[in-house]
Structures are given as C-alpha cells and as structure tokens.
C-alpha cells in the first residue's frame, strides 16, 4: 500500500510559533492608528486579515496532515492483519508453498515447506539449495521460459525419500509461486493395491488351472478309477477357492468397518477356540494347554477376537510336528497379553519382518498342504491394530514360535 502525493507534516511547535507571531503582529497593528493615522490602520487591518487567512490555512493543512497520518497508521494495521491472516492460512495448509523473486530466491515459505524439506530458514536461498531437487529446479526453469503453469510428479530424496506433486505458476512473469503436495502415502497404497490385485488373481488362477486340467482329463478319459481321484482333487481345489474368498471377505470387512466393541471375555474366546481345535491337535499327537484366568473381560469385538484366536492357534497346530501348543493370557496394567506358543518348526529370521504381509508364506507348498491362504496373519494384525493393540512374533528356525497379542482393556 502506498499513499500518493506529498503529506505536509506540521509540527505543533511550528503552529504555536505562527500563532504567537500573528498575535504580536495584531497588537502592534492596533497601536498604529494613534501613532501613524488611518492609512496605517487600514494597512495594519489588511495585515491582520492576511495573517488570519494564513493561520486558518495552516490550521486546515495541519488537520489534513493529522487525518492522513491516522489513515496511514490504520492502513498499516490493516496491512499487518491481512499479512498475518495470509501467513496463518498458508501455515495451515498441507501443501508446501514457496514464493520466489525474479532471481529464483525464496521470499516466502510456509510451515509445511520448511517441514517437508527440513529447512528452518529458507528465505533468500535458491529453491534448489533448499529442496536439493534438480527436477524442481527444472520445473521452475520451464516456467521461466514458457510463462505457462508447470506441474510434475517428483521423487525427493532429501531429507528422506518422498513423492510430491509439484506445481509452479506466475502472474507477472517475475515472481513465481511453487506448491508441493506430498503423495508418498497415496503412491504406496496404490502399489499395495496393485500388488494385492496381482496376488489375488495369482492365488485364484492356481486352483482354477488345476480344476480345469482335471476336468479336461476327465472329459477325455472317463476311466472310473481315475474319476474318483480327479473329482476328489477338484473338490479340494474348490474348497481352497472358497477359503481364499472367505479370508478375503473377512479382511475387507475388517478393513472397511469400524470396530464395534462390546464386553468380550477373551479368556473364554481363546479357551473355546483351543477346545474347538483340540481334536486336530491330538490327531497330530500334539498337546494343548491354556494358562491364565478363567474369565477376563475386555472391550473388544468377540467375533473378531475369535477370528484372531482361530488363525493363531490353527497356525500353531499346522506348523508344529510334535510337542505342544499353549495359550497364555496375562493381564498387565491396563492391557492384556495373549501369547500363543508352539514348539514347531519356527520361522527363520529373514522371513520374520514379512510374515504379516498379505499372501506371504515361508513355504508355499507347506502352507498349501495345510489349507493356508497366506492371509491368516494379515487378518490377525489388521484386527488387533484396529482394536488399538499390537501383535509381534518371536521365533527361530526349529525353535518354535510365540505370537504375542497386546490389547488395551478398554
Ligand atoms: P498361512 O495361511 O499360509 O498359514 P498366515 O498368514 O497365517 O498364512 O501365515 C503366514 C506364514 O507365516 C505361513 O505361511 C507360515 O510360513 C508362517 N507361520 C505362521 N504361523 C507360524 C507358526 N506358528 N510357526 C511357523 N510358521 C508360521
């Protein structure tokens, strides 16, 4: 904002000096008729009149000056308020915003811009120095050449690896605006979704290929003996397909619905699942045991807790050749620790970070032979985390495994 034209600034002392000079002059002129006669009196009157005019003029100018001064102060206050609102607005955005001058030096950077590039004081530095991104520099150069808005998806490597959607534009061809919206999570989720779709189609294709091959063989060779064998295999593969679709449904329901918690007796849930699978364990010569309180009520979704118990205990039985499967429940502070311990084949260290991923299996053939889908542990993790808990595994090859679920009591 600028005030156009000169602003006469008149100090109070100048006004006072003029007033006292005019007063002295008028007193002096009052004595003139007796001393010097009427012509001088008229002349004195004219002087007084002119002095008065000058005084009034000066007074008006001083008032105008004071008025303008207060307008300027008001405008300064308004400007400050406006600037601070714009700063607050820019700082509240999730998008990094830079304003650069005609030499590509940063004039303004909002809070997100400082955070994203880990730079506390970017003002006065070049955009490439602050972002360490050659591609962002290129985007600005293209804008300078074409004067047309530019945009690009950029992989930033400093201070950590992130993907951003960058845009730059200019209004006057000199000052440029630059925005960077981080889309790292979006791209990661997209990749997960693509992998998931690829995995699902692969998982479905395998049994379908087997079913088709068996059915074709049956068509060509309706030998009674083989028919039974092939039909049994077809039924097993169809069962497998339905297990996969069931697990996918459980996973997608858990992911899309918020958890509905009620009072849930987790001790009862795990004891009853252990009882349900006891037959399967004893068929393999495994011992099962429950250690913990008879009842322990927490706030949780009972159906989902049953799913967690089923997946963990079933895995423990599936991946254990001899020994035992033990469930231990222990209340601790405001939490409850649930351990599913087995003396089975264990998991080698290199697989541990990945076993909660969807469709990840250490040994595909073994998982297949036990009717596994590779989704059990990812369902467990999803349900537990949706309840505000955690699940971790301790295991070593041939040393057994312990899966520990920690859940908040409420
Ligand atoms: P799956 O349906 O194949 O069992 P999960 O998601 O339940 O899929 O488990 C992923 C993989 O983790 C399994 O394929 C298996 O290799 C390993 N795993 C899970 N639980 C155990 C366990 N108790 N002992 C050894 N390996 C296990």
CSV table of C-alpha atoms and ligand atoms in Angstrom, one decimal:
chain,number,residue,atom,x,y,z
A,1,UNK,CA,0.0,0.0,0.0
A,2,UNK,CA,1.3,3.5,-0.8
A,3,UNK,CA,0.0,7.0,-0.1
A,4,UNK,CA,0.2,9.1,-3.3
A,5,UNK,CA,1.3,12.8,-3.1
A,6,UNK,CA,3.2,14.8,-0.5
A,7,UNK,CA,2.0,14.6,3.0
A,8,UNK,CA,2.5,18.0,4.8
A,9,UNK,CA,3.8,17.3,8.2
A,10,UNK,CA,3.3,20.3,10.5
A,11,UNK,CA,4.6,20.1,14.0
A,12,UNK,CA,2.7,21.6,16.9
A,13,UNK,CA,5.6,23.9,17.8
A,14,UNK,CA,5.5,25.5,14.3
A,15,UNK,CA,1.8,26.2,14.6
A,16,UNK,CA,2.4,27.7,18.1
A,17,UNK,CA,5.1,29.9,16.7
A,18,UNK,CA,2.9,31.2,13.9
A,19,UNK,CA,0.0,31.8,16.3
A,20,UNK,CA,2.2,33.9,18.7
A,21,UNK,CA,3.7,35.8,15.8
A,22,UNK,CA,0.3,36.7,14.5
A,23,UNK,CA,-0.9,37.8,17.9
A,24,UNK,CA,2.1,40.1,18.4
A,25,UNK,CA,1.6,41.5,14.9
A,26,UNK,CA,-2.0,42.2,15.6
A,27,UNK,CA,-1.2,44.0,18.9
A,28,UNK,CA,1.4,46.1,17.2
A,29,UNK,CA,-1.0,47.0,14.3
A,30,UNK,CA,-3.7,48.0,16.9
A,31,UNK,CA,-1.5,50.9,18.1
A,32,UNK,CA,-0.7,52.1,14.7
A,33,UNK,CA,-3.8,54.5,14.1
A,34,UNK,CA,-2.9,56.6,17.2
A,35,UNK,CA,0.7,56.7,16.2
A,36,UNK,CA,0.6,56.8,12.5
A,37,UNK,CA,-3.0,57.5,11.4
A,38,UNK,CA,-5.7,55.7,9.3
A,39,UNK,CA,-3.7,54.7,6.3
A,40,UNK,CA,-1.5,52.7,8.6
A,41,UNK,CA,-4.6,51.4,10.4
A,42,UNK,CA,-6.0,50.1,7.1
A,43,UNK,CA,-2.7,48.6,6.2
A,44,UNK,CA,-2.5,47.0,9.6
A,45,UNK,CA,-6.0,45.7,9.2
A,46,UNK,CA,-5.0,44.1,5.9
A,47,UNK,CA,-2.0,42.5,7.5
A,48,UNK,CA,-4.2,41.2,10.3
A,49,UNK,CA,-6.7,39.8,7.8
A,50,UNK,CA,-3.9,38.1,5.7
A,51,UNK,CA,-2.3,36.8,8.9
A,52,UNK,CA,-5.6,35.3,9.9
A,53,UNK,CA,-6.0,33.7,6.5
A,54,UNK,CA,-2.6,32.2,6.6
A,55,UNK,CA,-3.2,30.9,10.1
A,56,UNK,CA,-6.5,29.3,9.0
A,57,UNK,CA,-4.8,27.8,6.0
A,58,UNK,CA,-2.0,26.4,8.1
A,59,UNK,CA,-4.5,25.0,10.6
A,60,UNK,CA,-6.5,23.3,7.9
A,61,UNK,CA,-3.3,21.8,6.4
A,62,UNK,CA,-2.3,20.6,9.9
A,63,UNK,CA,-5.6,18.9,10.4
A,64,UNK,CA,-5.5,17.2,7.0
A,65,UNK,CA,-2.0,16.0,7.8
A,66,UNK,CA,-3.1,14.6,11.1
A,67,UNK,CA,-6.0,12.9,9.4
A,68,UNK,CA,-3.7,11.3,6.7
A,69,UNK,CA,-1.3,10.2,9.4
A,70,UNK,CA,-4.0,8.4,11.2
A,71,UNK,CA,-5.2,6.9,7.9
A,72,UNK,CA,-1.7,5.6,7.2
A,73,UNK,CA,-1.5,4.1,10.7
A,74,UNK,CA,-4.9,2.4,10.1
A,75,UNK,CA,-3.7,1.1,6.8
A,76,UNK,CA,-0.5,-0.2,8.3
A,77,UNK,CA,-2.6,-2.0,11.0
A,78,UNK,CA,-4.9,-3.5,8.4
A,79,UNK,CA,-2.0,-4.5,6.2
A,80,UNK,CA,-0.3,-6.2,9.1
A,81,UNK,CA,-3.6,-8.0,10.0
A,82,UNK,CA,-4.0,-9.1,6.4
A,83,UNK,CA,-0.4,-10.3,6.1
A,84,UNK,CA,-0.7,-12.3,9.3
A,85,UNK,CA,-4.0,-13.9,8.1
A,86,UNK,CA,-2.4,-14.9,4.9
A,87,UNK,CA,0.6,-16.3,6.8
A,88,UNK,CA,-1.7,-18.2,9.2
A,89,UNK,CA,-3.7,-19.5,6.2
A,90,UNK,CA,-0.5,-20.6,4.4
A,91,UNK,CA,0.9,-22.2,7.5
A,92,UNK,CA,-2.3,-24.3,8.0
A,93,UNK,CA,-2.1,-25.8,4.5
A,94,UNK,CA,-1.0,-29.4,3.9
A,95,UNK,CA,0.8,-28.2,0.8
A,96,UNK,CA,4.3,-26.7,0.8
A,97,UNK,CA,4.2,-23.2,-0.7
A,98,UNK,CA,7.1,-21.1,-1.8
A,99,UNK,CA,7.2,-17.7,-3.4
A,100,UNK,CA,10.3,-16.8,-5.3
A,101,UNK,CA,11.6,-13.5,-6.6
A,102,UNK,CA,12.7,-12.8,-10.2
A,103,UNK,CA,16.1,-14.3,-9.3
A,104,UNK,CA,14.5,-17.5,-8.0
A,105,UNK,CA,15.4,-16.7,-4.4
A,106,UNK,CA,12.8,-17.7,-1.9
A,107,UNK,CA,10.8,-14.7,-0.5
A,108,UNK,CA,8.2,-16.8,1.4
A,109,UNK,CA,7.9,-20.4,2.6
A,110,UNK,CA,5.0,-21.7,4.6
A,111,UNK,CA,5.3,-24.1,7.6
A,112,UNK,CA,4.8,-27.3,5.5
A,113,UNK,CA,7.5,-26.2,3.1
A,114,UNK,CA,10.0,-25.8,6.0
A,115,UNK,CA,9.0,-29.2,7.4
A,116,UNK,CA,9.0,-31.1,4.1
A,117,UNK,CA,12.5,-30.0,3.2
A,118,UNK,CA,13.8,-29.8,6.8
A,119,UNK,CA,15.0,-26.2,6.3
A,120,UNK,CA,14.4,-23.7,9.1
A,121,UNK,CA,15.5,-20.5,7.3
A,122,UNK,CA,15.0,-20.8,3.6
A,123,UNK,CA,14.3,-17.1,2.9
A,124,UNK,CA,16.9,-15.6,0.5
A,125,UNK,CA,18.1,-19.0,-0.7
A,126,UNK,CA,17.6,-20.6,-4.0
A,127,UNK,CA,14.9,-23.3,-4.4
A,128,UNK,CA,17.4,-25.9,-5.5
A,129,UNK,CA,19.6,-25.2,-2.4
A,130,UNK,CA,16.6,-25.7,-0.1
A,131,UNK,CA,15.0,-28.7,-1.8
A,132,UNK,CA,18.1,-30.3,-3.2
A,133,UNK,CA,15.9,-31.3,-6.2
A,134,UNK,CA,17.3,-30.8,-9.6
A,135,UNK,CA,13.8,-31.7,-11.1
A,136,UNK,CA,12.1,-28.9,-9.1
A,137,UNK,CA,14.8,-26.5,-10.4
A,138,UNK,CA,13.9,-27.8,-13.9
A,139,UNK,CA,10.2,-27.1,-13.3
A,140,UNK,CA,11.0,-23.5,-12.4
A,141,UNK,CA,13.2,-23.1,-15.4
A,142,UNK,CA,10.5,-24.4,-17.7
A,143,UNK,CA,8.1,-21.9,-16.1
A,144,UNK,CA,10.5,-19.1,-16.6
A,145,UNK,CA,10.9,-20.0,-20.3
A,146,UNK,CA,7.3,-20.6,-21.2
A,147,UNK,CA,5.5,-18.4,-18.6
A,148,UNK,CA,2.9,-21.2,-18.6
A,149,UNK,CA,2.0,-23.2,-15.4
A,150,UNK,CA,4.0,-26.3,-15.0
A,151,UNK,CA,3.4,-29.5,-13.0
A,152,UNK,CA,5.3,-32.7,-12.4
A,153,UNK,CA,5.4,-35.7,-10.0
A,154,UNK,CA,8.8,-35.5,-8.3
A,155,UNK,CA,10.7,-38.0,-6.2
A,156,UNK,CA,12.5,-36.1,-3.5
A,157,UNK,CA,15.4,-37.8,-1.8
A,158,UNK,CA,16.3,-35.2,0.9
A,159,UNK,CA,15.9,-35.3,3.9
A,160,UNK,CA,14.1,-38.6,3.3
A,161,UNK,CA,12.6,-40.3,0.2
A,162,UNK,CA,9.1,-38.8,-0.6
A,163,UNK,CA,7.0,-38.3,-3.7
A,164,UNK,CA,5.4,-34.9,-4.3
A,165,UNK,CA,3.1,-33.4,-6.8
A,166,UNK,CA,4.7,-30.1,-7.7
A,167,UNK,CA,3.1,-27.1,-9.5
A,168,UNK,CA,4.6,-23.7,-10.4
A,169,UNK,CA,2.9,-20.7,-11.9
A,170,UNK,CA,3.4,-17.0,-12.2
A,171,UNK,CA,1.1,-14.0,-12.5
A,172,UNK,CA,3.5,-11.2,-13.7
A,173,UNK,CA,6.3,-13.3,-15.2
A,174,UNK,CA,8.7,-12.2,-12.4
A,175,UNK,CA,7.6,-13.5,-9.1
A,176,UNK,CA,6.8,-17.2,-9.1
A,177,UNK,CA,4.7,-19.5,-6.9
A,178,UNK,CA,5.6,-23.1,-6.2
A,179,UNK,CA,3.5,-25.7,-4.4
A,180,UNK,CA,4.4,-29.3,-3.5
A,181,UNK,CA,1.8,-31.7,-2.2
A,182,UNK,CA,3.1,-34.9,-0.7
A,183,UNK,CA,1.6,-38.1,-2.2
A,184,UNK,CA,4.0,-40.6,-0.8
A,185,UNK,CA,1.3,-42.5,1.1
A,186,UNK,CA,-1.0,-42.4,-1.9
A,187,UNK,CA,1.6,-43.9,-4.2
A,188,UNK,CA,2.5,-46.5,-1.5
A,189,UNK,CA,-1.2,-47.5,-1.1
A,190,UNK,CA,-1.6,-47.7,-4.9
A,191,UNK,CA,1.4,-50.0,-5.1
A,192,UNK,CA,-0.1,-52.2,-2.3
A,193,UNK,CA,-3.4,-52.3,-4.1
A,194,UNK,CA,-1.8,-53.3,-7.3
A,195,UNK,CA,0.3,-56.0,-5.6
A,196,UNK,CA,-2.8,-57.2,-3.8
A,197,UNK,CA,-4.9,-57.5,-7.0
A,198,UNK,CA,-1.9,-59.3,-8.7
A,199,UNK,CA,-1.6,-61.6,-5.7
A,200,UNK,CA,-5.3,-62.3,-5.6
A,201,UNK,CA,-5.6,-63.1,-9.3
A,202,UNK,CA,-2.5,-65.4,-9.0
A,203,UNK,CA,-4.0,-67.2,-5.9
A,204,UNK,CA,-7.3,-67.7,-7.7
A,205,UNK,CA,-5.7,-68.8,-11.0
A,206,UNK,CA,-3.7,-71.6,-9.5
A,207,UNK,CA,-6.7,-73.7,-8.2
A,208,UNK,CA,-8.7,-72.7,-11.3
A,209,UNK,CA,-6.0,-74.0,-13.6
A,210,UNK,CA,-5.9,-77.3,-11.7
A,211,UNK,CA,-9.7,-77.7,-11.8
A,212,UNK,CA,-9.7,-77.0,-15.5
A,213,UNK,CA,-6.9,-79.5,-16.2
A,214,UNK,CA,-8.6,-82.2,-14.1
A,215,UNK,CA,-12.0,-81.6,-15.7
A,216,UNK,CA,-10.4,-81.8,-19.2
A,217,UNK,CA,-8.7,-85.1,-18.3
A,218,UNK,CA,-12.0,-86.5,-17.1
A,219,UNK,CA,-13.7,-85.5,-20.3
A,220,UNK,CA,-11.0,-87.2,-22.4
A,221,UNK,CA,-10.6,-90.2,-20.2
A,222,UNK,CA,-13.7,-91.2,-18.3
A,223,UNK,CA,-11.9,-94.0,-16.6
A,224,UNK,CA,-13.8,-94.9,-13.4
A,225,UNK,CA,-10.8,-95.4,-11.2
A,226,UNK,CA,-9.2,-92.0,-12.1
A,227,UNK,CA,-12.5,-90.2,-12.0
A,228,UNK,CA,-12.7,-90.6,-8.2
A,229,UNK,CA,-9.1,-89.4,-7.8
A,230,UNK,CA,-9.7,-86.3,-10.0
A,231,UNK,CA,-13.0,-85.4,-8.6
A,232,UNK,CA,-11.6,-85.5,-5.1
A,233,UNK,CA,-8.8,-83.1,-6.3
A,234,UNK,CA,-11.4,-80.8,-7.9
A,235,UNK,CA,-13.4,-80.7,-4.7
A,236,UNK,CA,-10.2,-79.9,-2.7
A,237,UNK,CA,-9.4,-77.0,-5.1
A,238,UNK,CA,-12.9,-75.7,-5.0
A,239,UNK,CA,-12.7,-75.7,-1.2
A,240,UNK,CA,-9.4,-73.9,-1.4
A,241,UNK,CA,-11.1,-71.2,-3.6
A,242,UNK,CA,-13.9,-70.8,-1.2
A,243,UNK,CA,-11.4,-70.5,1.8
A,244,UNK,CA,-9.5,-67.8,-0.1
A,245,UNK,CA,-12.7,-65.8,-0.9
A,246,UNK,CA,-13.8,-66.3,2.7
A,247,UNK,CA,-10.5,-64.9,4.0
A,248,UNK,CA,-10.6,-62.0,1.5
A,249,UNK,CA,-14.1,-61.2,2.8
A,250,UNK,CA,-13.0,-61.3,6.4
A,251,UNK,CA,-10.1,-59.0,5.6
A,252,UNK,CA,-12.1,-56.5,3.6
A,253,UNK,CA,-14.9,-56.4,6.2
A,254,UNK,CA,-12.3,-55.8,8.9
A,255,UNK,CA,-10.8,-53.0,6.8
A,256,UNK,CA,-13.9,-51.2,5.8
A,257,UNK,CA,-16.0,-51.3,9.0
A,258,UNK,CA,-15.1,-49.5,12.3
A,259,UNK,CA,-14.7,-51.9,15.2
A,260,UNK,CA,-17.8,-52.5,17.2
A,261,UNK,CA,-16.6,-53.2,20.7
A,262,UNK,CA,-18.6,-54.8,23.5
A,263,UNK,CA,-17.7,-56.6,26.6
A,264,UNK,CA,-15.7,-59.6,25.4
A,265,UNK,CA,-14.4,-62.4,27.6
A,266,UNK,CA,-11.0,-63.1,25.8
A,267,UNK,CA,-10.1,-65.9,28.1
A,268,UNK,CA,-13.4,-67.6,27.2
A,269,UNK,CA,-12.8,-67.0,23.5
A,270,UNK,CA,-9.3,-68.5,23.4
A,271,UNK,CA,-10.2,-71.4,25.6
A,272,UNK,CA,-13.2,-72.3,23.4
A,273,UNK,CA,-11.1,-72.0,20.2
A,274,UNK,CA,-8.4,-74.2,21.8
A,275,UNK,CA,-11.2,-76.7,22.6
A,276,UNK,CA,-12.5,-76.5,19.1
A,277,UNK,CA,-9.1,-77.3,17.6
A,278,UNK,CA,-8.2,-79.8,20.2
A,279,UNK,CA,-9.2,-82.8,18.0
A,280,UNK,CA,-7.0,-81.6,15.2
A,281,UNK,CA,-4.0,-81.2,17.6
A,282,UNK,CA,-4.5,-84.6,19.2
A,283,UNK,CA,-4.7,-86.2,15.7
A,284,UNK,CA,-1.2,-84.9,15.2
A,285,UNK,CA,-0.1,-86.1,18.7
A,286,UNK,CA,0.2,-82.5,20.0
A,287,UNK,CA,-0.7,-81.4,23.5
A,288,UNK,CA,-2.7,-78.2,24.0
A,289,UNK,CA,-2.9,-76.2,27.2
A,290,UNK,CA,-4.4,-72.9,28.5
A,291,UNK,CA,-2.7,-70.9,31.2
A,292,UNK,CA,-4.4,-67.8,32.6
A,293,UNK,CA,-7.5,-66.6,34.2
A,294,UNK,CA,-10.8,-68.4,33.6
A,295,UNK,CA,-12.5,-65.2,32.6
A,296,UNK,CA,-11.1,-61.9,31.5
A,297,UNK,CA,-13.4,-59.3,30.1
A,298,UNK,CA,-12.1,-56.5,27.8
A,299,UNK,CA,-13.8,-54.2,25.4
A,300,UNK,CA,-13.5,-55.9,22.0
A,301,UNK,CA,-15.4,-57.4,19.1
A,302,UNK,CA,-16.0,-61.0,20.1
A,303,UNK,CA,-16.4,-62.3,16.5
A,304,UNK,CA,-13.1,-60.7,15.5
A,305,UNK,CA,-11.3,-62.0,18.7
A,306,UNK,CA,-12.5,-65.5,17.8
A,307,UNK,CA,-11.0,-65.0,14.3
A,308,UNK,CA,-7.7,-63.9,15.8
A,309,UNK,CA,-7.7,-66.9,18.1
A,310,UNK,CA,-8.6,-69.3,15.3
A,311,UNK,CA,-5.9,-68.1,13.0
A,312,UNK,CA,-3.1,-68.1,15.6
A,313,UNK,CA,-4.0,-71.4,17.2
A,314,UNK,CA,-4.6,-73.1,13.9
A,315,UNK,CA,-1.2,-71.9,12.6
A,316,UNK,CA,0.5,-73.1,15.7
A,317,UNK,CA,-1.0,-76.6,15.2
A,318,UNK,CA,-0.3,-76.6,11.4
A,319,UNK,CA,3.3,-75.6,11.7
A,320,UNK,CA,4.2,-77.9,14.7
A,321,UNK,CA,5.1,-81.6,14.1
A,322,UNK,CA,5.5,-82.6,17.7
A,323,UNK,CA,5.3,-81.0,21.1
A,324,UNK,CA,2.7,-78.6,22.3
A,325,UNK,CA,0.6,-75.5,21.7
A,326,UNK,CA,0.0,-73.3,24.7
A,327,UNK,CA,-2.2,-70.2,25.1
A,328,UNK,CA,-1.2,-67.9,27.9
A,329,UNK,CA,-3.2,-64.9,29.0
A,330,UNK,CA,-1.9,-62.4,31.4
A,331,UNK,CA,-3.5,-59.0,32.4
A,332,UNK,CA,-0.9,-56.3,32.8
A,333,UNK,CA,-1.7,-52.7,33.8
A,334,UNK,CA,-4.4,-51.5,31.5
A,335,UNK,CA,-3.6,-54.2,29.0
A,336,UNK,CA,-3.9,-57.8,28.4
A,337,UNK,CA,-1.1,-60.0,26.9
A,338,UNK,CA,-2.2,-63.1,24.9
A,339,UNK,CA,0.6,-65.5,23.9
A,340,UNK,CA,0.2,-68.4,21.5
A,341,UNK,CA,3.3,-70.5,21.9
A,342,UNK,CA,4.3,-73.6,20.0
A,343,UNK,CA,7.2,-76.0,19.8
A,344,UNK,CA,7.0,-76.2,16.0
A,345,UNK,CA,9.3,-75.6,13.1
A,346,UNK,CA,9.8,-71.9,13.8
A,347,UNK,CA,10.5,-69.1,11.3
A,348,UNK,CA,13.9,-68.1,10.1
A,349,UNK,CA,14.9,-64.5,10.9
A,350,UNK,CA,14.9,-63.3,7.3
A,351,UNK,CA,11.1,-64.1,7.0
A,352,UNK,CA,10.0,-62.5,10.3
A,353,UNK,CA,9.6,-58.9,9.0
A,354,UNK,CA,7.3,-60.1,6.2
A,355,UNK,CA,5.0,-62.8,7.6
A,356,UNK,CA,2.2,-60.4,8.5
A,357,UNK,CA,2.0,-59.3,4.8
A,358,UNK,CA,-0.9,-60.5,2.8
A,359,UNK,CA,-0.2,-63.8,0.9
A,360,UNK,CA,3.4,-64.0,2.3
A,361,UNK,CA,4.3,-67.6,3.1
A,362,UNK,CA,7.6,-69.0,4.2
A,363,UNK,CA,7.0,-72.3,2.5
A,364,UNK,CA,4.2,-72.1,-0.1
A,365,UNK,CA,3.9,-75.9,-0.6
A,366,UNK,CA,3.6,-76.5,3.2
A,367,UNK,CA,1.1,-73.7,3.6
A,368,UNK,CA,-0.9,-75.1,0.7
A,369,UNK,CA,-0.9,-78.6,2.1
A,370,UNK,CA,-2.3,-77.3,5.4
A,371,UNK,CA,-5.0,-75.4,3.6
A,372,UNK,CA,-3.3,-72.0,4.2
A,373,UNK,CA,-4.1,-68.9,2.2
A,374,UNK,CA,-1.3,-66.6,3.4
A,375,UNK,CA,-3.9,-64.2,4.7
A,376,UNK,CA,-4.3,-65.5,8.3
A,377,UNK,CA,-1.6,-63.4,9.9
A,378,UNK,CA,-2.5,-60.2,8.0
A,379,UNK,CA,-6.1,-60.6,9.2
A,380,UNK,CA,-4.8,-61.0,12.8
A,381,UNK,CA,-2.7,-57.9,12.5
A,382,UNK,CA,-5.4,-55.8,11.0
A,383,UNK,CA,-8.0,-56.8,13.7
A,384,UNK,CA,-5.5,-56.3,16.5
A,385,UNK,CA,-4.4,-52.9,15.3
A,386,UNK,CA,-8.0,-51.8,14.7
A,387,UNK,CA,-8.5,-52.6,18.4
A,388,UNK,CA,-5.6,-50.3,19.3
A,389,UNK,CA,-3.3,-53.3,20.0
A,390,UNK,CA,-0.1,-54.8,18.6
A,391,UNK,CA,1.0,-58.3,17.5
A,392,UNK,CA,4.6,-59.4,17.5
A,393,UNK,CA,6.3,-62.7,16.9
A,394,UNK,CA,9.4,-64.3,18.4
A,395,UNK,CA,10.8,-67.2,16.6
A,396,UNK,CA,13.8,-69.0,15.3
A,397,UNK,CA,14.2,-71.9,12.9
A,398,UNK,CA,13.3,-75.2,14.6
A,399,UNK,CA,12.9,-73.4,18.0
A,400,UNK,CA,9.1,-72.9,18.0
A,401,UNK,CA,7.3,-69.6,17.8
A,402,UNK,CA,5.5,-67.3,20.1
A,403,UNK,CA,2.9,-64.8,18.8
A,404,UNK,CA,2.1,-62.1,21.4
A,405,UNK,CA,-1.0,-60.0,21.1
A,406,UNK,CA,-1.3,-57.0,23.3
A,407,UNK,CA,-4.7,-55.4,23.6
A,408,UNK,CA,-6.0,-52.5,25.7
A,409,UNK,CA,-8.6,-53.5,28.3
A,410,UNK,CA,-10.8,-50.6,27.3
B,1,LIG,P1,-1.0,-69.4,6.0
B,1,LIG,O1,-2.4,-69.4,5.6
B,1,LIG,O2,0.0,-69.7,5.0
B,1,LIG,O3,-0.8,-70.1,7.3
B,1,LIG,P2,-0.5,-67.0,7.5
B,1,LIG,O4,-0.7,-65.6,7.1
B,1,LIG,O5,-1.4,-67.5,8.6
B,1,LIG,O6,-0.7,-67.8,6.2
B,1,LIG,O7,1.0,-67.2,7.9
B,1,LIG,C1,2.0,-66.7,7.0
B,1,LIG,C2,3.2,-67.6,7.1
B,1,LIG,O8,3.8,-67.5,8.3
B,1,LIG,C3,2.8,-69.1,7.0
B,1,LIG,O9,2.8,-69.5,5.6
B,1,LIG,C4,4.0,-69.7,7.7
B,1,LIG,O10,5.1,-69.9,6.8
B,1,LIG,C5,4.4,-68.7,8.8
B,1,LIG,N1,3.8,-69.1,10.1
B,1,LIG,C6,2.7,-68.6,10.6
B,1,LIG,N2,2.5,-69.1,11.8
B,1,LIG,C7,3.5,-69.9,12.1
B,1,LIG,C8,3.9,-70.8,13.2
B,1,LIG,N3,3.2,-70.8,14.3
B,1,LIG,N4,5.1,-71.5,13.1
B,1,LIG,C9,5.8,-71.4,12.0
B,1,LIG,N5,5.5,-70.6,10.9
B,1,LIG,C10,4.4,-69.9,10.9
